[in-house]
């Protein structure tokens, strides 16, 4: 029986002991039984942030995808590996069937008074467009992660190769019965950079990111996150996807993903 977003409460349903049930909203476009990388990355960020003092804000997260992440019950564990009042480092893992499927590390930096200078090169995102028809990759109709997010493109699209820029809004929270933070919303969509800006025909080519790094300047304000993504391919078969992440007030951070590029 096919699935749908009908009745889906969140990307994850929590249980005791760091256990979570991924829902249809986490579904990868490549494998219906697997998770897209965005929700697990944000869930790991959530676990690490919960460990540190609220005066510290997540400034960088790197997530390594250690294989396909099954859409099955998972366990998340986090620890502080470099304690500090001003700078702190944490690590986290996601385990499915006793196998670590994703591992992350993060740096958290203490916040303070507004500095006397804020730079002159801030990023300005275009205005939020009106509501648009939701189109996914060619030949793909049912896609939990894609349906769990509202997409409004300012240029490019998921169904055409090349750079793309899009406003995105989560339709459901990251974890049921818990408010989703601005940085969690940012991380959920940051892993979309390689798919948004793919340069080669899907079905004929694979472009697989084994890792994601998000460097955060600040948390986005409001529900909408702007992703301005570009993929560059090297002559020896690798790729690099990068994205500017913003809101209506300016730059929020950047995302980067190295890519395995291979013909199918």
PDB file of N, CA and C in Angstrom, residues 89-184:
ATOM      1  N   UNK A  89      32.736  21.281  22.034  1.00  0.00           N
ATOM      2  CA  UNK A  89      32.602  20.334  20.922  1.00  0.00           C
ATOM      3  C   UNK A  89      31.779  19.143  21.381  1.00  0.00           C
ATOM      4  N   UNK A  90      30.889  18.668  20.505  1.00  0.00           N
ATOM      5  CA  UNK A  90      30.063  17.499  20.794  1.00  0.00           C
ATOM      6  C   UNK A  90      30.131  16.508  19.642  1.00  0.00           C
ATOM      7  N   UNK A  91      29.751  15.277  19.917  1.00  0.00           N
ATOM      8  CA  UNK A  91      29.641  14.241  18.898  1.00  0.00           C
ATOM      9  C   UNK A  91      28.336  13.480  19.110  1.00  0.00           C
ATOM     10  N   UNK A  92      27.819  12.902  18.030  1.00  0.00           N
ATOM     11  CA  UNK A  92      26.582  12.127  18.121  1.00  0.00           C
ATOM     12  C   UNK A  92      26.576  11.036  17.064  1.00  0.00           C
ATOM     13  N   UNK A  93      25.815   9.980  17.338  1.00  0.00           N
ATOM     14  CA  UNK A  93      25.651   8.886  16.383  1.00  0.00           C
ATOM     15  C   UNK A  93      24.185   8.510  16.266  1.00  0.00           C
ATOM     16  N   UNK A  94      23.819   7.996  15.105  1.00  0.00           N
ATOM     17  CA  UNK A  94      22.513   7.376  14.885  1.00  0.00           C
ATOM     18  C   UNK A  94      22.763   5.912  14.567  1.00  0.00           C
ATOM     19  N   UNK A  95      22.084   5.029  15.299  1.00  0.00           N
ATOM     20  CA  UNK A  95      22.264   3.587  15.147  1.00  0.00           C
ATOM     21  C   UNK A  95      20.947   2.944  14.740  1.00  0.00           C
ATOM     22  N   UNK A  96      21.011   2.059  13.750  1.00  0.00           N
ATOM     23  CA  UNK A  96      19.860   1.277  13.309  1.00  0.00           C
ATOM     24  C   UNK A  96      20.279  -0.188  13.280  1.00  0.00           C
ATOM     25  N   UNK A  97      19.526  -1.037  13.964  1.00  0.00           N
ATOM     26  CA  UNK A  97      19.854  -2.477  14.024  1.00  0.00           C
ATOM     27  C   UNK A  97      21.297  -2.704  14.448  1.00  0.00           C
ATOM     28  N   UNK A  98      21.717  -1.983  15.493  1.00  0.00           N
ATOM     29  CA  UNK A  98      23.058  -2.113  16.079  1.00  0.00           C
ATOM     30  C   UNK A  98      24.177  -1.680  15.129  1.00  0.00           C
ATOM     31  N   UNK A  99      23.854  -0.955  14.078  1.00  0.00           N
ATOM     32  CA  UNK A  99      24.875  -0.441  13.160  1.00  0.00           C
ATOM     33  C   UNK A  99      24.812   1.086  13.141  1.00  0.00           C
ATOM     34  N   UNK A 100      25.969   1.736  13.302  1.00  0.00           N
ATOM     35  CA  UNK A 100      26.025   3.193  13.222  1.00  0.00           C
ATOM     36  C   UNK A 100      25.876   3.604  11.758  1.00  0.00           C
ATOM     37  N   UNK A 101      24.821   4.339  11.462  1.00  0.00           N
ATOM     38  CA  UNK A 101      24.538   4.721  10.076  1.00  0.00           C
ATOM     39  C   UNK A 101      24.891   6.180   9.791  1.00  0.00           C
ATOM     40  N   UNK A 102      25.039   6.988  10.844  1.00  0.00           N
ATOM     41  CA  UNK A 102      25.443   8.385  10.676  1.00  0.00           C
ATOM     42  C   UNK A 102      26.152   8.839  11.936  1.00  0.00           C
ATOM     43  N   UNK A 103      27.200   9.632  11.743  1.00  0.00           N
ATOM     44  CA  UNK A 103      27.981  10.166  12.863  1.00  0.00           C
ATOM     45  C   UNK A 103      28.217  11.645  12.623  1.00  0.00           C
ATOM     46  N   UNK A 104      28.153  12.430  13.688  1.00  0.00           N
ATOM     47  CA  UNK A 104      28.273  13.879  13.536  1.00  0.00           C
ATOM     48  C   UNK A 104      29.160  14.457  14.623  1.00  0.00           C
ATOM     49  N   UNK A 105      29.741  15.596  14.308  1.00  0.00           N
ATOM     50  CA  UNK A 105      30.429  16.399  15.312  1.00  0.00           C
ATOM     51  C   UNK A 105      29.997  17.840  15.138  1.00  0.00           C
ATOM     52  N   UNK A 106      30.053  18.606  16.209  1.00  0.00           N
ATOM     53  CA  UNK A 106      29.617  19.999  16.140  1.00  0.00           C
ATOM     54  C   UNK A 106      30.471  20.852  17.065  1.00  0.00           C
ATOM     55  N   UNK A 107      30.643  22.095  16.679  1.00  0.00           N
ATOM     56  CA  UNK A 107      31.235  23.115  17.531  1.00  0.00           C
ATOM     57  C   UNK A 107      30.141  24.087  17.939  1.00  0.00           C
ATOM     58  N   UNK A 108      30.136  24.421  19.220  1.00  0.00           N
ATOM     59  CA  UNK A 108      29.184  25.372  19.779  1.00  0.00           C
ATOM     60  C   UNK A 108      29.982  26.540  20.352  1.00  0.00           C
ATOM     61  N   UNK A 109      29.571  27.759  20.050  1.00  0.00           N
ATOM     62  CA  UNK A 109      30.299  28.962  20.452  1.00  0.00           C
ATOM     63  C   UNK A 109      29.372  29.858  21.255  1.00  0.00           C
ATOM     64  N   UNK A 110      29.903  30.458  22.343  1.00  0.00           N
ATOM     65  CA  UNK A 110      29.090  31.292  23.204  1.00  0.00           C
ATOM     66  C   UNK A 110      28.669  32.571  22.472  1.00  0.00           C
ATOM     67  N   UNK A 111      27.441  32.977  22.693  1.00  0.00           N
ATOM     68  CA  UNK A 111      26.935  34.225  22.124  1.00  0.00           C
ATOM     69  C   UNK A 111      27.198  35.374  23.099  1.00  0.00           C
ATOM     70  N   UNK A 112      27.136  36.608  22.578  1.00  0.00           N
ATOM     71  CA  UNK A 112      27.420  37.758  23.430  1.00  0.00           C
ATOM     72  C   UNK A 112      26.823  39.021  22.866  1.00  0.00           C
ATOM     73  N   UNK A 113      27.424  40.141  23.226  1.00  0.00           N
ATOM     74  CA  UNK A 113      26.942  41.446  22.788  1.00  0.00           C
ATOM     75  C   UNK A 113      27.171  41.632  21.294  1.00  0.00           C
ATOM     76  N   UNK A 114      26.330  42.450  20.665  1.00  0.00           N
ATOM     77  CA  UNK A 114      26.483  42.752  19.244  1.00  0.00           C
ATOM     78  C   UNK A 114      27.793  43.480  19.004  1.00  0.00           C
ATOM     79  N   UNK A 115      28.622  43.025  18.042  1.00  0.00           N
ATOM     80  CA  UNK A 115      29.908  43.684  17.780  1.00  0.00           C
ATOM     81  C   UNK A 115      29.696  45.034  17.104  1.00  0.00           C
ATOM     82  N   UNK A 116      30.715  45.906  17.156  1.00  0.00           N
ATOM     83  CA  UNK A 116      30.572  47.238  16.557  1.00  0.00           C
ATOM     84  C   UNK A 116      30.543  47.222  15.033  1.00  0.00           C
ATOM     85  N   UNK A 117      30.969  46.115  14.408  1.00  0.00           N
ATOM     86  CA  UNK A 117      30.928  45.987  12.944  1.00  0.00           C
ATOM     87  C   UNK A 117      30.393  44.606  12.597  1.00  0.00           C
ATOM     88  N   UNK A 118      29.598  44.528  11.523  1.00  0.00           N
ATOM     89  CA  UNK A 118      29.002  43.250  11.139  1.00  0.00           C
ATOM     90  C   UNK A 118      29.352  42.855   9.706  1.00  0.00           C
ATOM     91  N   UNK A 119      30.269  43.565   9.064  1.00  0.00           N
ATOM     92  CA  UNK A 119      30.651  43.222   7.696  1.00  0.00           C
ATOM     93  C   UNK A 119      29.785  43.937   6.685  1.00  0.00           C
ATOM     94  N   UNK A 120      30.255  43.950   5.446  1.00  0.00           N
ATOM     95  CA  UNK A 120      29.550  44.685   4.400  1.00  0.00           C
ATOM     96  C   UNK A 120      29.165  43.795   3.227  1.00  0.00           C
ATOM     97  N   UNK A 121      29.312  42.504   3.388  1.00  0.00           N
ATOM     98  CA  UNK A 121      29.066  41.590   2.263  1.00  0.00           C
ATOM     99  C   UNK A 121      27.905  40.642   2.557  1.00  0.00           C
ATOM    100  N   UNK A 122      26.928  41.099   3.301  1.00  0.00           N
ATOM    101  CA  UNK A 122      25.808  40.235   3.650  1.00  0.00           C
ATOM    102  C   UNK A 122      25.034  39.820   2.405  1.00  0.00           C
ATOM    103  N   UNK A 123      24.509  38.589   2.459  1.00  0.00           N
ATOM    104  CA  UNK A 123      23.762  38.010   1.346  1.00  0.00           C
ATOM    105  C   UNK A 123      22.317  38.488   1.395  1.00  0.00           C
ATOM    106  N   UNK A 124      21.767  38.852   0.243  1.00  0.00           N
ATOM    107  CA  UNK A 124      20.380  39.276   0.175  1.00  0.00           C
ATOM    108  C   UNK A 124      19.586  38.291  -0.672  1.00  0.00           C
ATOM    109  N   UNK A 125      18.626  37.646  -0.062  1.00  0.00           N
ATOM    110  CA  UNK A 125      17.785  36.686  -0.785  1.00  0.00           C
ATOM    111  C   UNK A 125      16.671  37.421  -1.506  1.00  0.00           C
ATOM    112  N   UNK A 126      16.226  36.905  -2.656  1.00  0.00           N
ATOM    113  CA  UNK A 126      15.090  37.515  -3.359  1.00  0.00           C
ATOM    114  C   UNK A 126      13.806  37.353  -2.569  1.00  0.00           C
ATOM    115  N   UNK A 127      12.781  38.064  -2.963  1.00  0.00           N
ATOM    116  CA  UNK A 127      11.495  38.003  -2.278  1.00  0.00           C
ATOM    117  C   UNK A 127      10.884  36.606  -2.393  1.00  0.00           C
ATOM    118  N   UNK A 128      10.115  36.240  -1.379  1.00  0.00           N
ATOM    119  CA  UNK A 128       9.396  34.965  -1.392  1.00  0.00           C
ATOM    120  C   UNK A 128       8.332  34.984  -2.484  1.00  0.00           C
ATOM    121  N   UNK A 129       8.396  34.044  -3.458  1.00  0.00           N
ATOM    122  CA  UNK A 129       7.367  34.014  -4.512  1.00  0.00           C
ATOM    123  C   UNK A 129       6.013  33.542  -3.974  1.00  0.00           C
ATOM    124  N   UNK A 130       5.008  33.689  -4.804  1.00  0.00           N
ATOM    125  CA  UNK A 130       3.695  33.137  -4.485  1.00  0.00           C
ATOM    126  C   UNK A 130       3.769  31.610  -4.491  1.00  0.00           C
ATOM    127  N   UNK A 131       2.733  30.986  -3.958  1.00  0.00           N
ATOM    128  CA  UNK A 131       2.677  29.526  -3.905  1.00  0.00           C
ATOM    129  C   UNK A 131       2.819  28.926  -5.296  1.00  0.00           C
ATOM    130  N   UNK A 132       3.561  27.815  -5.404  1.00  0.00           N
ATOM    131  CA  UNK A 132       3.856  27.179  -6.686  1.00  0.00           C
ATOM    132  C   UNK A 132       3.408  25.719  -6.675  1.00  0.00           C
ATOM    133  N   UNK A 133       3.120  25.145  -7.847  1.00  0.00           N
ATOM    134  CA  UNK A 133       2.907  23.694  -7.931  1.00  0.00           C
ATOM    135  C   UNK A 133       4.177  22.970  -7.470  1.00  0.00           C
ATOM    136  N   UNK A 134       4.012  21.879  -6.739  1.00  0.00           N
ATOM    137  CA  UNK A 134       5.155  21.150  -6.214  1.00  0.00           C
ATOM    138  C   UNK A 134       5.556  20.054  -7.189  1.00  0.00           C
ATOM    139  N   UNK A 135       6.704  20.267  -7.873  1.00  0.00           N
ATOM    140  CA  UNK A 135       7.213  19.284  -8.841  1.00  0.00           C
ATOM    141  C   UNK A 135       8.529  18.729  -8.330  1.00  0.00           C
ATOM    142  N   UNK A 136       8.679  17.410  -8.472  1.00  0.00           N
ATOM    143  CA  UNK A 136       9.887  16.758  -8.004  1.00  0.00           C
ATOM    144  C   UNK A 136      10.725  16.286  -9.192  1.00  0.00           C
ATOM    145  N   UNK A 137      11.664  15.402  -8.947  1.00  0.00           N
ATOM    146  CA  UNK A 137      12.503  14.879 -10.015  1.00  0.00           C
ATOM    147  C   UNK A 137      11.649  14.150 -11.048  1.00  0.00           C
ATOM    148  N   UNK A 138      12.110  14.134 -12.286  1.00  0.00           N
ATOM    149  CA  UNK A 138      11.357  13.496 -13.369  1.00  0.00           C
ATOM    150  C   UNK A 138      11.089  12.032 -13.017  1.00  0.00           C
ATOM    151  N   UNK A 139       9.835  11.610 -13.116  1.00  0.00           N
ATOM    152  CA  UNK A 139       9.457  10.236 -12.837  1.00  0.00           C
ATOM    153  C   UNK A 139       9.182   9.934 -11.377  1.00  0.00           C
ATOM    154  N   UNK A 140       9.368  10.934 -10.500  1.00  0.00           N
ATOM    155  CA  UNK A 140       9.172  10.714  -9.071  1.00  0.00           C
ATOM    156  C   UNK A 140       7.893  11.420  -8.630  1.00  0.00           C
ATOM    157  N   UNK A 141       6.964  10.665  -8.058  1.00  0.00           N
ATOM    158  CA  UNK A 141       5.696  11.255  -7.608  1.00  0.00           C
ATOM    159  C   UNK A 141       5.550  11.195  -6.097  1.00  0.00           C
ATOM    160  N   UNK A 142       5.745  10.034  -5.508  1.00  0.00           N
ATOM    161  CA  UNK A 142       5.638   9.872  -4.053  1.00  0.00           C
ATOM    162  C   UNK A 142       7.023  10.001  -3.426  1.00  0.00           C
ATOM    163  N   UNK A 143       7.199  11.052  -2.647  1.00  0.00           N
ATOM    164  CA  UNK A 143       8.514  11.299  -2.050  1.00  0.00           C
ATOM    165  C   UNK A 143       8.287  12.011  -0.720  1.00  0.00           C
ATOM    166  N   UNK A 144       8.397  11.259   0.370  1.00  0.00           N
ATOM    167  CA  UNK A 144       8.043  11.785   1.678  1.00  0.00           C
ATOM    168  C   UNK A 144       8.750  13.067   2.055  1.00  0.00           C
ATOM    169  N   UNK A 145      10.085  13.089   1.920  1.00  0.00           N
ATOM    170  CA  UNK A 145      10.844  14.285   2.284  1.00  0.00           C
ATOM    171  C   UNK A 145      10.423  15.469   1.425  1.00  0.00           C
ATOM    172  N   UNK A 146      10.276  15.254   0.130  1.00  0.00           N
ATOM    173  CA  UNK A 146       9.871  16.340  -0.752  1.00  0.00           C
ATOM    174  C   UNK A 146       8.499  16.886  -0.414  1.00  0.00           C
ATOM    175  N   UNK A 147       7.579  15.993  -0.062  1.00  0.00           N
ATOM    176  CA  UNK A 147       6.222  16.410   0.280  1.00  0.00           C
ATOM    177  C   UNK A 147       6.144  17.059   1.655  1.00  0.00           C
ATOM    178  N   UNK A 148       7.097  16.757   2.530  1.00  0.00           N
ATOM    179  CA  UNK A 148       7.106  17.305   3.891  1.00  0.00           C
ATOM    180  C   UNK A 148       7.605  18.743   3.936  1.00  0.00           C
ATOM    181  N   UNK A 149       8.035  19.262   2.788  1.00  0.00           N
ATOM    182  CA  UNK A 149       8.572  20.618   2.696  1.00  0.00           C
ATOM    183  C   UNK A 149       7.843  21.348   1.577  1.00  0.00           C
ATOM    184  N   UNK A 150       7.519  22.597   1.798  1.00  0.00           N
ATOM    185  CA  UNK A 150       6.986  23.439   0.732  1.00  0.00           C
ATOM    186  C   UNK A 150       8.154  24.124   0.043  1.00  0.00           C
ATOM    187  N   UNK A 151       8.164  24.062  -1.301  1.00  0.00           N
ATOM    188  CA  UNK A 151       9.254  24.620  -2.102  1.00  0.00           C
ATOM    189  C   UNK A 151       8.722  25.751  -2.979  1.00  0.00           C
ATOM    190  N   UNK A 152       9.395  26.892  -2.953  1.00  0.00           N
ATOM    191  CA  UNK A 152       9.055  27.990  -3.847  1.00  0.00           C
ATOM    192  C   UNK A 152      10.345  28.510  -4.499  1.00  0.00           C
ATOM    193  N   UNK A 153      10.525  28.153  -5.769  1.00  0.00           N
ATOM    194  CA  UNK A 153      11.772  28.438  -6.477  1.00  0.00           C
ATOM    195  C   UNK A 153      11.803  29.875  -6.993  1.00  0.00           C
ATOM    196  N   UNK A 154      12.985  30.487  -6.886  1.00  0.00           N
ATOM    197  CA  UNK A 154      13.216  31.783  -7.529  1.00  0.00           C
ATOM    198  C   UNK A 154      13.986  31.602  -8.838  1.00  0.00           C
ATOM    199  N   UNK A 155      14.760  30.542  -8.958  1.00  0.00           N
ATOM    200  CA  UNK A 155      15.262  30.088 -10.261  1.00  0.00           C
ATOM    201  C   UNK A 155      15.636  28.613 -10.181  1.00  0.00           C
ATOM    202  N   UNK A 156      15.620  27.948 -11.341  1.00  0.00           N
ATOM    203  CA  UNK A 156      15.864  26.519 -11.391  1.00  0.00           C
ATOM    204  C   UNK A 156      14.683  25.729 -10.847  1.00  0.00           C
ATOM    205  N   UNK A 157      14.853  24.408 -10.783  1.00  0.00           N
ATOM    206  CA  UNK A 157      13.807  23.529 -10.258  1.00  0.00           C
ATOM    207  C   UNK A 157      14.409  22.158  -9.997  1.00  0.00           C
ATOM    208  N   UNK A 158      13.654  21.304  -9.295  1.00  0.00           N
ATOM    209  CA  UNK A 158      14.121  19.950  -9.039  1.00  0.00           C
ATOM    210  C   UNK A 158      14.133  19.100 -10.308  1.00  0.00           C
ATOM    211  N   UNK A 159      13.259  19.409 -11.279  1.00  0.00           N
ATOM    212  CA  UNK A 159      13.145  18.545 -12.456  1.00  0.00           C
ATOM    213  C   UNK A 159      13.964  19.029 -13.654  1.00  0.00           C
ATOM    214  N   UNK A 160      14.866  20.020 -13.443  1.00  0.00           N
ATOM    215  CA  UNK A 160      15.786  20.442 -14.504  1.00  0.00           C
ATOM    216  C   UNK A 160      17.185  20.576 -13.926  1.00  0.00           C
ATOM    217  N   UNK A 161      18.225  20.109 -14.650  1.00  0.00           N
ATOM    218  CA  UNK A 161      19.594  20.218 -14.141  1.00  0.00           C
ATOM    219  C   UNK A 161      20.050  21.670 -14.042  1.00  0.00           C
ATOM    220  N   UNK A 162      21.034  21.892 -13.173  1.00  0.00           N
ATOM    221  CA  UNK A 162      21.652  23.208 -13.061  1.00  0.00           C
ATOM    222  C   UNK A 162      21.417  23.854 -11.707  1.00  0.00           C
ATOM    223  N   UNK A 163      22.069  24.999 -11.470  1.00  0.00           N
ATOM    224  CA  UNK A 163      21.902  25.710 -10.196  1.00  0.00           C
ATOM    225  C   UNK A 163      20.436  26.025  -9.924  1.00  0.00           C
ATOM    226  N   UNK A 164      20.105  26.124  -8.650  1.00  0.00           N
ATOM    227  CA  UNK A 164      18.729  26.428  -8.274  1.00  0.00           C
ATOM    228  C   UNK A 164      18.723  27.197  -6.964  1.00  0.00           C
ATOM    229  N   UNK A 165      17.702  28.011  -6.799  1.00  0.00           N
ATOM    230  CA  UNK A 165      17.511  28.751  -5.556  1.00  0.00           C
ATOM    231  C   UNK A 165      16.049  28.642  -5.165  1.00  0.00           C
ATOM    232  N   UNK A 166      15.795  28.371  -3.894  1.00  0.00           N
ATOM    233  CA  UNK A 166      14.436  28.048  -3.482  1.00  0.00           C
ATOM    234  C   UNK A 166      14.201  28.459  -2.030  1.00  0.00           C
ATOM    235  N   UNK A 167      13.025  28.993  -1.776  1.00  0.00           N
ATOM    236  CA  UNK A 167      12.548  29.175  -0.411  1.00  0.00           C
ATOM    237  C   UNK A 167      11.903  27.864   0.035  1.00  0.00           C
ATOM    238  N   UNK A 168      12.182  27.444   1.272  1.00  0.00           N
ATOM    239  CA  UNK A 168      11.672  26.161   1.778  1.00  0.00           C
ATOM    240  C   UNK A 168      11.050  26.357   3.156  1.00  0.00           C
ATOM    241  N   UNK A 169       9.993  25.604   3.414  1.00  0.00           N
ATOM    242  CA  UNK A 169       9.316  25.664   4.713  1.00  0.00           C
ATOM    243  C   UNK A 169       8.886  24.266   5.113  1.00  0.00           C
ATOM    244  N   UNK A 170       9.261  23.841   6.319  1.00  0.00           N
ATOM    245  CA  UNK A 170       8.854  22.524   6.809  1.00  0.00           C
ATOM    246  C   UNK A 170       7.347  22.518   7.060  1.00  0.00           C
ATOM    247  N   UNK A 171       6.682  21.470   6.585  1.00  0.00           N
ATOM    248  CA  UNK A 171       5.243  21.337   6.814  1.00  0.00           C
ATOM    249  C   UNK A 171       4.936  20.655   8.150  1.00  0.00           C
ATOM    250  N   UNK A 172       5.918  19.930   8.702  1.00  0.00           N
ATOM    251  CA  UNK A 172       5.756  19.235   9.983  1.00  0.00           C
ATOM    252  C   UNK A 172       7.009  19.481  10.822  1.00  0.00           C
ATOM    253  N   UNK A 173       6.899  19.342  12.157  1.00  0.00           N
ATOM    254  CA  UNK A 173       8.091  19.535  12.993  1.00  0.00           C
ATOM    255  C   UNK A 173       9.100  18.410  12.817  1.00  0.00           C
ATOM    256  N   UNK A 174      10.325  18.654  13.278  1.00  0.00           N
ATOM    257  CA  UNK A 174      11.353  17.616  13.224  1.00  0.00           C
ATOM    258  C   UNK A 174      10.964  16.448  14.124  1.00  0.00           C
ATOM    259  N   UNK A 175      10.603  16.744  15.373  1.00  0.00           N
ATOM    260  CA  UNK A 175      10.217  15.726  16.350  1.00  0.00           C
ATOM    261  C   UNK A 175       8.803  16.040  16.840  1.00  0.00           C
ATOM    262  N   UNK A 176       7.963  15.048  16.872  1.00  0.00           N
ATOM    263  CA  UNK A 176       6.573  15.253  17.288  1.00  0.00           C
ATOM    264  C   UNK A 176       6.505  15.834  18.696  1.00  0.00           C
ATOM    265  N   UNK A 177       5.569  16.759  18.893  1.00  0.00           N
ATOM    266  CA  UNK A 177       5.297  17.373  20.198  1.00  0.00           C
ATOM    267  C   UNK A 177       6.476  18.187  20.714  1.00  0.00           C
ATOM    268  N   UNK A 178       7.310  18.663  19.813  1.00  0.00           N
ATOM    269  CA  UNK A 178       8.431  19.510  20.205  1.00  0.00           C
ATOM    270  C   UNK A 178       8.615  20.594  19.156  1.00  0.00           C
ATOM    271  N   UNK A 179       8.861  21.827  19.613  1.00  0.00           N
ATOM    272  CA  UNK A 179       9.081  22.927  18.678  1.00  0.00           C
ATOM    273  C   UNK A 179      10.403  22.730  17.944  1.00  0.00           C
ATOM    274  N   UNK A 180      10.405  22.965  16.651  1.00  0.00           N
ATOM    275  CA  UNK A 180      11.615  22.847  15.829  1.00  0.00           C
ATOM    276  C   UNK A 180      12.359  24.179  15.847  1.00  0.00           C
ATOM    277  N   UNK A 181      13.638  24.144  16.168  1.00  0.00           N
ATOM    278  CA  UNK A 181      14.417  25.376  16.224  1.00  0.00           C
ATOM    279  C   UNK A 181      14.763  25.865  14.822  1.00  0.00           C
ATOM    280  N   UNK A 182      15.161  27.126  14.727  1.00  0.00           N
ATOM    281  CA  UNK A 182      15.559  27.683  13.440  1.00  0.00           C
ATOM    282  C   UNK A 182      16.736  26.954  12.831  1.00  0.00           C
ATOM    283  N   UNK A 183      17.734  26.607  13.633  1.00  0.00           N
ATOM    284  CA  UNK A 183      18.897  25.910  13.093  1.00  0.00           C
ATOM    285  C   UNK A 183      18.540  24.497  12.654  1.00  0.00           C
ATOM    286  N   UNK A 184      17.589  23.845  13.329  1.00  0.00           N
ATOM    287  CA  UNK A 184      17.146  22.521  12.887  1.00  0.00           C
ATOM    288  C   UNK A 184      16.449  22.618  11.535  1.00  0.00           C
TER     289      UNK A 184
END
